[in-house]
PDB file of C-alpha atoms in Angstrom:
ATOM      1  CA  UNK A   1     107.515 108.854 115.942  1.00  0.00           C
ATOM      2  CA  UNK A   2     104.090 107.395 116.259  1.00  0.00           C
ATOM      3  CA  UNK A   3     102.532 103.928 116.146  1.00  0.00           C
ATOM      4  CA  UNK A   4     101.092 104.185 112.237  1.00  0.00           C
ATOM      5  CA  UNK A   5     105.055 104.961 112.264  1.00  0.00           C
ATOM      6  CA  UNK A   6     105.634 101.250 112.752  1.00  0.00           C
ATOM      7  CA  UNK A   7     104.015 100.361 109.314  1.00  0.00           C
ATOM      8  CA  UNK A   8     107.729 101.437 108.019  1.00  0.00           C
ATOM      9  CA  UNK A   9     109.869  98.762 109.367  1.00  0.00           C
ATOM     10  CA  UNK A  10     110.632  95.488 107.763  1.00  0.00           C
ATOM     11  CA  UNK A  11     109.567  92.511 108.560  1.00  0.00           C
ATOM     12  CA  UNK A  12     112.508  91.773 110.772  1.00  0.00           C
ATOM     13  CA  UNK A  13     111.794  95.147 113.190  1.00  0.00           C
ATOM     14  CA  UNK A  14     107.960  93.430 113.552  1.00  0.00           C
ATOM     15  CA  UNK A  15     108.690  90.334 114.620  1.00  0.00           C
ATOM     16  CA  UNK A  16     111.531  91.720 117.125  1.00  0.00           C
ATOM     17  CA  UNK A  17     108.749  94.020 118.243  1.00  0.00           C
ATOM     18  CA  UNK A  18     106.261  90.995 118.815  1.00  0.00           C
ATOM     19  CA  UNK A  19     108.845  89.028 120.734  1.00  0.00           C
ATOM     20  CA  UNK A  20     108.755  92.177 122.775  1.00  0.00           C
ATOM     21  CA  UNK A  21     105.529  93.428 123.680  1.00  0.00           C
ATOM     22  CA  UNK A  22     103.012  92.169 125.450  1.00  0.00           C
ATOM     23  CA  UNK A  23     100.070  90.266 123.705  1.00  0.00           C
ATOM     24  CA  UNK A  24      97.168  92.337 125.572  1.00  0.00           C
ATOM     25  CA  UNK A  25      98.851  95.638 125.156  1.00  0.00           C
ATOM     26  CA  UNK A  26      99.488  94.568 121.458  1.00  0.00           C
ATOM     27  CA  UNK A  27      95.844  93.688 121.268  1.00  0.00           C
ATOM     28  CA  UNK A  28      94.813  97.038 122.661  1.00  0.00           C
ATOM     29  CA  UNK A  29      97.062  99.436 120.405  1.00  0.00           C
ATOM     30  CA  UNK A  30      96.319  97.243 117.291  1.00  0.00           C
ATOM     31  CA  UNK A  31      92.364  97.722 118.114  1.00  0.00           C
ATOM     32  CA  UNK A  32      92.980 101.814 116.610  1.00  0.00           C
ATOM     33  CA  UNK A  33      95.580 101.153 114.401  1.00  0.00           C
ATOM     34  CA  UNK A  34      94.873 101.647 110.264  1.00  0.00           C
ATOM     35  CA  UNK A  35      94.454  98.635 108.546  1.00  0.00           C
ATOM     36  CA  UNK A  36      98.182  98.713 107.037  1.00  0.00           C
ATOM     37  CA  UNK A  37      99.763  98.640 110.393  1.00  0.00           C
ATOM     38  CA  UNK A  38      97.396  95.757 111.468  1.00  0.00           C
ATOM     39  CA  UNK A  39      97.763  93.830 107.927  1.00  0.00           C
ATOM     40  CA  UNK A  40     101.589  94.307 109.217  1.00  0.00           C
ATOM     41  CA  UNK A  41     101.911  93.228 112.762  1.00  0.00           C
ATOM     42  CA  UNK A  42      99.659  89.969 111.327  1.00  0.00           C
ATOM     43  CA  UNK A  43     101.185  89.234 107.790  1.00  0.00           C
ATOM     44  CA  UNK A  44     104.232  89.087 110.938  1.00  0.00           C
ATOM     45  CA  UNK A  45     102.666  86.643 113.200  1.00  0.00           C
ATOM     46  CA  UNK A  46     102.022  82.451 112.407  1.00  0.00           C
ATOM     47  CA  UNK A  47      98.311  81.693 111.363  1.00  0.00           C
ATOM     48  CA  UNK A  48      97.464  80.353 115.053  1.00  0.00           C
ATOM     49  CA  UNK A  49      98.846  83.350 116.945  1.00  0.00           C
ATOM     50  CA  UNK A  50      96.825  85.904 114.320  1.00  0.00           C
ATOM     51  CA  UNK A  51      94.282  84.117 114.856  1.00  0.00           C
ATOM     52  CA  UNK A  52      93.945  83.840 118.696  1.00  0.00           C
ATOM     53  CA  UNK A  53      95.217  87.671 118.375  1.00  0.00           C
ATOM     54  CA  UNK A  54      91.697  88.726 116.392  1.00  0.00           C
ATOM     55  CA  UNK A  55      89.579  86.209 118.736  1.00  0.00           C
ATOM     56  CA  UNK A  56      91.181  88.735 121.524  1.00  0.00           C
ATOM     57  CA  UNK A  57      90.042  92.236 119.777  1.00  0.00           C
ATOM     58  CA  UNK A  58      87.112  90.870 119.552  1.00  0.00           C
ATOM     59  CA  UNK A  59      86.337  89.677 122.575  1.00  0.00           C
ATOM     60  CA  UNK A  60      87.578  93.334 123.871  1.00  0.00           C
ATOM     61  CA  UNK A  61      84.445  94.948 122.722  1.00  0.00           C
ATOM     62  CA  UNK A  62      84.164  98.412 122.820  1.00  0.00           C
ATOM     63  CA  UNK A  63      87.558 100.384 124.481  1.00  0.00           C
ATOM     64  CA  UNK A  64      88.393 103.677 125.552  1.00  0.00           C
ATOM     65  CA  UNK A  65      90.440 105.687 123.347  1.00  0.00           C
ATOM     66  CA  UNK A  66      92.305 106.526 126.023  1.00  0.00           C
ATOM     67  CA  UNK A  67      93.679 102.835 126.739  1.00  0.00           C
ATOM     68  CA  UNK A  68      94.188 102.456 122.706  1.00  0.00           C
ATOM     69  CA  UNK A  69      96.685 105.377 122.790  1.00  0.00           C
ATOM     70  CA  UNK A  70      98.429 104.290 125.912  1.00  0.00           C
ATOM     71  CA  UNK A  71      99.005 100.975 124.390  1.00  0.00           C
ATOM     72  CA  UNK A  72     100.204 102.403 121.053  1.00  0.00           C
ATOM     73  CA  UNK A  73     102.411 104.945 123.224  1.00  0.00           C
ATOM     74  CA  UNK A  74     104.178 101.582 125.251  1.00  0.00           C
ATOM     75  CA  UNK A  75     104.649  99.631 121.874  1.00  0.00           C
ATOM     76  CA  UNK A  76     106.403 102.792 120.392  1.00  0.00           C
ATOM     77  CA  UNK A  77     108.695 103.046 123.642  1.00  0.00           C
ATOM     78  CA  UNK A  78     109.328  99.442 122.747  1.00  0.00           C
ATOM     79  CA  UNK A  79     110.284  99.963 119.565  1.00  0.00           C
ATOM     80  CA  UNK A  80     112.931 102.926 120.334  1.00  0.00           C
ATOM     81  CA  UNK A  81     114.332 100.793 123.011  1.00  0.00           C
ATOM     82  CA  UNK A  82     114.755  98.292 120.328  1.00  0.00           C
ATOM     83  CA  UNK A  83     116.120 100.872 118.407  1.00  0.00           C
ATOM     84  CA  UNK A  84     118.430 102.553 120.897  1.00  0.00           C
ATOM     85  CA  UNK A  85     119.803  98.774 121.664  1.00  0.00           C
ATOM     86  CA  UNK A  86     120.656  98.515 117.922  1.00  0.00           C
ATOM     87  CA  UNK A  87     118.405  95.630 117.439  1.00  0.00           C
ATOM     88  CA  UNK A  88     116.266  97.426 114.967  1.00  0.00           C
ATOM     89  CA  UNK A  89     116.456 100.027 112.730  1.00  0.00           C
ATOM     90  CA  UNK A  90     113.559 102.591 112.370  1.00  0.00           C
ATOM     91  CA  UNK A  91     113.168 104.546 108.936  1.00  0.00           C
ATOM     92  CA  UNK A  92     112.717 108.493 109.509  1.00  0.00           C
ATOM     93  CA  UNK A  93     111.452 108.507 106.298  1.00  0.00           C
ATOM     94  CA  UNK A  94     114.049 111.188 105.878  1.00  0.00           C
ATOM     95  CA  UNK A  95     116.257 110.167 102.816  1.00  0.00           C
ATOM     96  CA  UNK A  96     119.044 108.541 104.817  1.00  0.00           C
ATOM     97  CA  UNK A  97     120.479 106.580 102.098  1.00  0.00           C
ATOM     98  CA  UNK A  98     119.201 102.730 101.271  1.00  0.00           C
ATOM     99  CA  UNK A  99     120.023  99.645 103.080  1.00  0.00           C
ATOM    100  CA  UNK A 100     121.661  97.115 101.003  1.00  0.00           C
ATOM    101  CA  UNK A 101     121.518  93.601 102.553  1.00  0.00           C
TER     102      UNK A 101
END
């Protein structure tokens, strides 16, 4: 499970992830992530908080790979915490059968 893993939970999963994680190590792993993951996490977050969160990549400059993947690495522990509490559920993509809400 990696972080461009995230892009496959619903909107629900995001948001319990962004209560979650911590806005500079958020920052950090969203700085290498595709542009589907980020258009997730923000499409996730209110107008003022995506915006203070792009004011904050920016301002970030030019980082390490190295730091990217260690922040990417703690937001995907996150998530299978979540997960492992039951609080979210994260798609194998393995036909598991649908969800019907």
């Amino acid at each position: 499970f990696t972080f461009d893993d995230l892009g496959r939970l619903d909107a629900g999963a995001i948001q319990q992830l962004l209560r979650q994680v911590e806005k500079d190590q958020l920052a950090m792993a969203l700085k290498g992530a595709s542009d589907d993951v980020k258009e997730l996490f923000f499409s996730n977050m209110s107008e003022r908080a995506g915006k203070m969160m792009h004011e904050d990549m920016e301002a970030m400059g030019a980082v390490r790979l190295k730091d990217v993947d260690e922040a990417q690495a703690g937001v995907v522990i996150t998530a299978k915490e979540l997960a492992a509490a039951g609080k979210i559920v994260i798609s194998t993509g393995e036909d598991e059968g649908e969800l019907i809400f």
